[in-house]
Coordinates of C-alpha atoms in Angstrom, one line a residue:
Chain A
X113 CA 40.0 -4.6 -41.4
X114 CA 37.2 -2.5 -42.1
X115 CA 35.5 -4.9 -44.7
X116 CA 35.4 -7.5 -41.4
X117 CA 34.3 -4.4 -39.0
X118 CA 31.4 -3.4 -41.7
X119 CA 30.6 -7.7 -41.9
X120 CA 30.5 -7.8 -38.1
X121 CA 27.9 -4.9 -38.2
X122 CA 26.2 -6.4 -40.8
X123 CA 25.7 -9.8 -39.1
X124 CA 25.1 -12.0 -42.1
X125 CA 22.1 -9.5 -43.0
X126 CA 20.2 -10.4 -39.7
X127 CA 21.5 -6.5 -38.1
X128 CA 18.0 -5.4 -37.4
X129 CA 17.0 -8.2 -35.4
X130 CA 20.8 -8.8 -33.3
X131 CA 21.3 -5.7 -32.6
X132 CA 17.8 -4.7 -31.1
X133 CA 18.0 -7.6 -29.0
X134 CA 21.6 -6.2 -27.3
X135 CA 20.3 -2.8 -27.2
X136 CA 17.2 -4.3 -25.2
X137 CA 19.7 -6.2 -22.9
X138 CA 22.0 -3.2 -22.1
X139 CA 19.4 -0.7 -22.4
X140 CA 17.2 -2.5 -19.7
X141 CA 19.8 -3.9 -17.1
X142 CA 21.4 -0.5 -17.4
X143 CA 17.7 1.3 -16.0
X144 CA 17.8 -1.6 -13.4
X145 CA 21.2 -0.9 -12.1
X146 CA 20.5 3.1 -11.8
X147 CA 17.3 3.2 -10.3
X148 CA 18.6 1.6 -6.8
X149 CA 21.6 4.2 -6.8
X150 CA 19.2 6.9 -7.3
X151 CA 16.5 5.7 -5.0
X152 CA 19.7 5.1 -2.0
X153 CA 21.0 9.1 -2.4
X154 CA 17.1 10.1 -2.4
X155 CA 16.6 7.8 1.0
X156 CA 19.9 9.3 1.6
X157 CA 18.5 13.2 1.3
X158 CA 15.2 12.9 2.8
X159 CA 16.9 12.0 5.9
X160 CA 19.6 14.2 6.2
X161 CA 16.8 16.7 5.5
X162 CA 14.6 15.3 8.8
X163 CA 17.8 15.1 10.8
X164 CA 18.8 19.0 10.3
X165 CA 15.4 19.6 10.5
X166 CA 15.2 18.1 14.1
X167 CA 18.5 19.3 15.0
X168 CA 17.2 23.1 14.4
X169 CA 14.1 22.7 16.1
X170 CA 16.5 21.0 19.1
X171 CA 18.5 24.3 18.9
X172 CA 15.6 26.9 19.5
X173 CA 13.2 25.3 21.9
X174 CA 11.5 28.6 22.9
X175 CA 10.9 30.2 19.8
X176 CA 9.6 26.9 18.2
X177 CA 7.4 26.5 21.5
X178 CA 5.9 30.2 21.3
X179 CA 5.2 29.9 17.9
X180 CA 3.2 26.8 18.0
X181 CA 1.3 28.3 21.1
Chain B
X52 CA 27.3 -29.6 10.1
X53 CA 29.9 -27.0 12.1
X54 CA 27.4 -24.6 14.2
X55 CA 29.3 -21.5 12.9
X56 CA 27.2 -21.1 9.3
X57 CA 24.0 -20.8 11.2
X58 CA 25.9 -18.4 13.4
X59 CA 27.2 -15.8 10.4
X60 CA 23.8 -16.6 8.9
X61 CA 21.9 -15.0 12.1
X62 CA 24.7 -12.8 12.5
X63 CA 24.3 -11.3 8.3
X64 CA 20.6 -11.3 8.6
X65 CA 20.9 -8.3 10.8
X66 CA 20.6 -5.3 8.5
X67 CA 23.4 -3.2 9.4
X68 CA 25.5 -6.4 8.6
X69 CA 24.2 -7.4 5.3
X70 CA 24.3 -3.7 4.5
X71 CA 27.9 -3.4 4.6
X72 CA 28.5 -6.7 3.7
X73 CA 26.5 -6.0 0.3
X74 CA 29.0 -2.9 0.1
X75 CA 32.1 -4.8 0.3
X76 CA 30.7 -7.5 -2.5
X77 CA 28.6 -5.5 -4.7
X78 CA 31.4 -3.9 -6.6
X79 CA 33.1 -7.3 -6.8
X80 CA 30.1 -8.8 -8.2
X81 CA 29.3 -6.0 -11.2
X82 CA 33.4 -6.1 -12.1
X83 CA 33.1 -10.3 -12.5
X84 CA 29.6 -9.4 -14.7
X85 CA 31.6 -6.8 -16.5
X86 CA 34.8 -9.0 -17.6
X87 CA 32.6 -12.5 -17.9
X88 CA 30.0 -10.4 -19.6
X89 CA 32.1 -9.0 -22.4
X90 CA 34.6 -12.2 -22.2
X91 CA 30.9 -13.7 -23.7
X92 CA 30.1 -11.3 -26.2
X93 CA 33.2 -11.6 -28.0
X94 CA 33.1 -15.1 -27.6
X95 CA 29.6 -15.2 -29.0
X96 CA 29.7 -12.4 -31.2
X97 CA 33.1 -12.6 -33.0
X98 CA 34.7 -16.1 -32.1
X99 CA 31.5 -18.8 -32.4
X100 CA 31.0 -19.1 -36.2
X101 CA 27.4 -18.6 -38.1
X102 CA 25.1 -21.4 -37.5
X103 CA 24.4 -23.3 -40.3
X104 CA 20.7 -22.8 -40.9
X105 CA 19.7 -19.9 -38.5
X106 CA 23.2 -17.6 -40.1
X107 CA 24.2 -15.2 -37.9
X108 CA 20.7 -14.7 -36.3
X109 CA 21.0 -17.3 -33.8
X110 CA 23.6 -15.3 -32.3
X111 CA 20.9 -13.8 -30.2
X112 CA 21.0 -17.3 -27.9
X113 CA 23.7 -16.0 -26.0
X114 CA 21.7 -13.3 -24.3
X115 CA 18.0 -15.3 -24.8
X116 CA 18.8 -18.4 -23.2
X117 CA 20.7 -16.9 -20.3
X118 CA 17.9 -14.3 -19.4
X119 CA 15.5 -16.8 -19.5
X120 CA 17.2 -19.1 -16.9
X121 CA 17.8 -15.7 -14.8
X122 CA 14.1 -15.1 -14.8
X123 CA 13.3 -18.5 -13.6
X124 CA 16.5 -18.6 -11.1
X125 CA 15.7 -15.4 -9.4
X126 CA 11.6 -16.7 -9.3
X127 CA 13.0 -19.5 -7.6
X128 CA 15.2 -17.4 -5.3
X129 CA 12.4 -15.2 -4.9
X130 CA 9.9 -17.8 -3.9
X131 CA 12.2 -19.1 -1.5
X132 CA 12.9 -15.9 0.3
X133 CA 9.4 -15.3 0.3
X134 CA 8.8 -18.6 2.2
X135 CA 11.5 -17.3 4.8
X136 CA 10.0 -13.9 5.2
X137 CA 6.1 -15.6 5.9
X138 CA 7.6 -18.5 8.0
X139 CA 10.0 -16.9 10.2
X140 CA 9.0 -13.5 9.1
X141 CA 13.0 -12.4 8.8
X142 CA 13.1 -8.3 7.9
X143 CA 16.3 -9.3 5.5
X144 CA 13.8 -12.3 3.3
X145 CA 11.6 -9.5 3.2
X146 CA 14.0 -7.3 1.5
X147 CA 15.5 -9.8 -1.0
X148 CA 12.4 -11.2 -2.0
X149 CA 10.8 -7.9 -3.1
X150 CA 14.0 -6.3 -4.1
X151 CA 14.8 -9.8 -5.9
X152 CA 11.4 -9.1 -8.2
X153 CA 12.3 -6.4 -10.3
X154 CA 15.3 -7.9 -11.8
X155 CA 13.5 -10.8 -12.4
X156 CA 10.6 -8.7 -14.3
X157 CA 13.6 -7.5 -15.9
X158 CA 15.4 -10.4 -17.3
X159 CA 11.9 -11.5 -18.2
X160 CA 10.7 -8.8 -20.2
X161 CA 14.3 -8.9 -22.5
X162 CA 14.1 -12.8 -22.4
X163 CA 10.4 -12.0 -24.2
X164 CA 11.6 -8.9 -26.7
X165 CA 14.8 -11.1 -28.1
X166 CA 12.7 -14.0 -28.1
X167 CA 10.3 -12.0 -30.5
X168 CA 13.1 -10.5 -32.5
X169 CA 14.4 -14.0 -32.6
X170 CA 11.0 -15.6 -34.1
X171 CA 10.5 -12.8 -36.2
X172 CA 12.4 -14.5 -38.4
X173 CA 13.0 -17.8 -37.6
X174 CA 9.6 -18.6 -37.2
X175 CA 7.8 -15.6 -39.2
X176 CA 6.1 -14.1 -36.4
X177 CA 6.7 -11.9 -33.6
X178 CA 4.6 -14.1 -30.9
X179 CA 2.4 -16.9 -31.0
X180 CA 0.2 -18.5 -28.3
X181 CA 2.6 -21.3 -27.8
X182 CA 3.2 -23.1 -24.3
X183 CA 6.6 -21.5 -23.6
X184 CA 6.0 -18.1 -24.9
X185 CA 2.9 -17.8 -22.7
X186 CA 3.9 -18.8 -19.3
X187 CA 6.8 -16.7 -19.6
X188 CA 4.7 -13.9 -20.0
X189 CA 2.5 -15.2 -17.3
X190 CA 6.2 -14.9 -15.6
X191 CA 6.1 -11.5 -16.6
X192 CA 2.7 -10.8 -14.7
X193 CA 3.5 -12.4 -12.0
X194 CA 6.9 -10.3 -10.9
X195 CA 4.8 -7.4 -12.0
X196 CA 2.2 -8.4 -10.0
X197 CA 4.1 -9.1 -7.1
X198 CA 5.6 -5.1 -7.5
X199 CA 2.4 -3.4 -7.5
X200 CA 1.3 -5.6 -4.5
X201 CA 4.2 -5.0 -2.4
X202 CA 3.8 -1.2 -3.3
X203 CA -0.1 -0.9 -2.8
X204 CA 0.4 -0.9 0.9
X205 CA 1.2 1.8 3.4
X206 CA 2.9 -0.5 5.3
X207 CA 6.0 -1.6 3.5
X208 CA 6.7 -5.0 5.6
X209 CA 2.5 -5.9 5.2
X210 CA 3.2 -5.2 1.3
X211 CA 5.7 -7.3 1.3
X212 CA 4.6 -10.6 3.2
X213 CA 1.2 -10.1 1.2
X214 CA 3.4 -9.8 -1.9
X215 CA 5.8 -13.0 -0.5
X216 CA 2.4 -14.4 -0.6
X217 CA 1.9 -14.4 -4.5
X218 CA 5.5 -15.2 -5.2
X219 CA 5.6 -18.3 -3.2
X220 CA 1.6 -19.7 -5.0
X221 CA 3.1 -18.6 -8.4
X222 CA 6.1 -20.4 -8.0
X223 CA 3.7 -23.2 -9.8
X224 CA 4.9 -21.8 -12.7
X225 CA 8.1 -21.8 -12.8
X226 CA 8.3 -25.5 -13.4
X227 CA 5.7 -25.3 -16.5
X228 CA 8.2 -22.9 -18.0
X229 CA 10.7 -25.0 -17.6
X230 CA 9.0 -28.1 -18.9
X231 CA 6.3 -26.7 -21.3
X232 CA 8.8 -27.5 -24.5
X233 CA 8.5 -31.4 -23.2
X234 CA 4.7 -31.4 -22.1
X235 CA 3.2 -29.4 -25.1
X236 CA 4.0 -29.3 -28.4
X237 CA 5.3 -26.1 -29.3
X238 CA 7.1 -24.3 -31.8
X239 CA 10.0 -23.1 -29.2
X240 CA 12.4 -25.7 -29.5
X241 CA 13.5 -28.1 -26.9
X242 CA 16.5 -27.6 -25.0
X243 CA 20.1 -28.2 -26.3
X244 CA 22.0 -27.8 -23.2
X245 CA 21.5 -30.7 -20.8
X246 CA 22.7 -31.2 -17.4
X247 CA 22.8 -34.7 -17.6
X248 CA 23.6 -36.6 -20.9
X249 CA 25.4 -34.5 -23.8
X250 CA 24.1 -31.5 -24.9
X251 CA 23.1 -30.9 -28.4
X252 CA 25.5 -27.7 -29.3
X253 CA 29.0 -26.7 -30.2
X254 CA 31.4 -26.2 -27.9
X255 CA 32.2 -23.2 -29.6
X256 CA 28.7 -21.8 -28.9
X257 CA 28.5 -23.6 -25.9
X258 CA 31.1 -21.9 -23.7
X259 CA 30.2 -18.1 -24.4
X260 CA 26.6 -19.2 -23.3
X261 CA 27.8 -20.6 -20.3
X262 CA 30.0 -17.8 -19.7
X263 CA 27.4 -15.0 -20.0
X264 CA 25.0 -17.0 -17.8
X265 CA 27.5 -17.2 -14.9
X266 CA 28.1 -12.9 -15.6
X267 CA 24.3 -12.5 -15.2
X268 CA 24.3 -14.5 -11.9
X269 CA 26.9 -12.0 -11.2
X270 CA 25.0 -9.3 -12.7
X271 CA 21.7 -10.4 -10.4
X272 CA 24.1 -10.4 -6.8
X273 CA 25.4 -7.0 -7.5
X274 CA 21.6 -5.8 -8.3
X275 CA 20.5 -7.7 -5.9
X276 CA 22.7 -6.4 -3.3
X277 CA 21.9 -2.5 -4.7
X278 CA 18.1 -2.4 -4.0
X279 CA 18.7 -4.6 -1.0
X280 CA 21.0 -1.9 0.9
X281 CA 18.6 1.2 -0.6
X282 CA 15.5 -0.7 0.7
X283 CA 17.0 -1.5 4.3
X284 CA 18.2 2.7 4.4
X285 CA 14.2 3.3 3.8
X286 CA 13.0 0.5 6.2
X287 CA 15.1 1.1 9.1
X288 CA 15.3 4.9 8.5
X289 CA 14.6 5.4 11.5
X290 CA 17.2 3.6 13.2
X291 CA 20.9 4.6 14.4
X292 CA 23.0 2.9 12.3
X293 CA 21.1 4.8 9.3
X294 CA 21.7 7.9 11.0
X295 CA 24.8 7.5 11.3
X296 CA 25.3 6.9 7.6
X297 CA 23.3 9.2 6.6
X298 CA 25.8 11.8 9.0
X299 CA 28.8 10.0 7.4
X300 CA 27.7 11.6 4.0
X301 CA 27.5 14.7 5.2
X302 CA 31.0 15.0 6.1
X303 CA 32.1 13.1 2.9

């Protein structure tokens, strides 16, 4: 079993080149399916940050009025 | 034709629609590319038997050949969203055309780095000015170029139509791609799978190839779907039904 596991690996002495090219593959579709998962929860933050920020000023009126004056 | 598809088209090209209709399909789509995906590999990688010139090498083909059609599919795709967005000027074509642009690039760029790895030794370089291998990298430029248009604008709907520009005039090239093995001679070989008229490969290499090209269509709809739903939060951020996800997160 572990003569045909170290074969497999091996690939007929062509490793360096297979294997490269699947490490490429995952490598690079794996980058492509994180980035819009990370750009969605940073969307995500930046508006839950705008929202609390306009809900704070909503709450204090005055204060926020004086100080701008 | 039944007046109902135009209708749920309409209806789905609202965002808040296609948002949470991407939802619902997206993890559907990555689970298919997941069990086609590997269903392939072992197919290709343990079950199909050396070829008898190329060895084990040409084991390689059965993530090549299926990126390359990807990054000529989703041009396609991308071209005809494009044509959409600057006819009818649709907010959702927008979206899938400049969200569709990255994968592409992506797909390209690994169609071009196991293409090399591939002719490394098969053809004792790593590139050549050959038909094929150059207007897939023109491919290449092109998605890229598309990118950094859409993103050199303020305005993220004028970035994209003037990007949906340069998708739909370098959709030229997607057929010299696809025909530059017939119209030039090159070293890239012709194709071995054909459509029409038998195709010029084992059956036991032929179905893992087909299989992992149907898990990267798969693959592209759940990535598509991804950036799609993250660029309609950013573009209608200011909108309620954001909002109101945005709150639902919160509480979450």
């Amino acid at each position: 079993m572990s003569g045909s596991l170290q074969s497999f690996f091996a690939m007929g002495g062509y490793a360096a080149y297979v294997w490269p090219a699947y490490g490429v593959f995952f490598v690079v579709l794996l980058i492509d399916w994180l980035a819009p998962q990370w750009r969605q929860r940073r969307v995500l933050r930046e508006l839950r940050g705008r929202l609390a920020r306009q809900e704070a000023r909503k709450e204090r009126p005055h204060r926020n009025s004086a100080a701008s004056t | 034709m039944a007046n109902w598809i135009p209708l749920w088209l309409h209806k789905l090209s609202s965002p808040p629609v296609f948002y949470r209709f991407a939802g619902t399909l997206r993890p559907w789509a990555i689970a298919l590319a997941l069990v086609l995906g590997l269903v392939a590999l072992y197919g290709g990688l343990v079950l199909a038997p050396p070829d008898y010139q190329q060895g084990d090498d040409y084991r390689i083909i059965f993530i090549h050949v299926p990126c390359a059609w990807m990054s000529l599919f989703i041009y396609a795709l991308m071209g005809i969203a494009a044509f959409i967005a600057l006819v009818w000027r649709i907010k959702l074509a927008e979206v899938v055309a400049m969200a569709s642009a990255p994968i592409g690039a992506a797909f390209t760029f690994i169609t071009l780095v196991t293409g090399s790895l591939w002719g490394e030794r098969m053809w004792g370089t790593w590139w050549t000015w050959d038909a094929r291998l150059t207007s897939e990298l023109v491919l290449l430029f092109l998605y890229l170029g598309v990118i950094a248009l859409y993103h050199s604008f303020e305005d993220r709907r004028q970035g994209a139509r003037t990007a949906a520009f340069l998708a739909l005039i370098g959709i030229v090239n997607v057929p010299i791609v696809h025909f530059s093995v017939n119209w030039w001679n090159t070293l890239h070989q012709g194709s071995t799978i054909r459509l029409l008229g038998p195709s010029t490969i084992a059956p036991s290499m032929i179905w893992p190839l087909l299989t992992m090209m149907i898990a990267t269509k798969c693959y592209y709809v759940a990535s598509l779907f991804g950036r799609a739903r993250a660029d309609l939060l950013a573009l209608e951020s200011g909108k309620d039904w954001v909002r109101q996800i945005a709150e639902g997160e919160v509480r979450r």
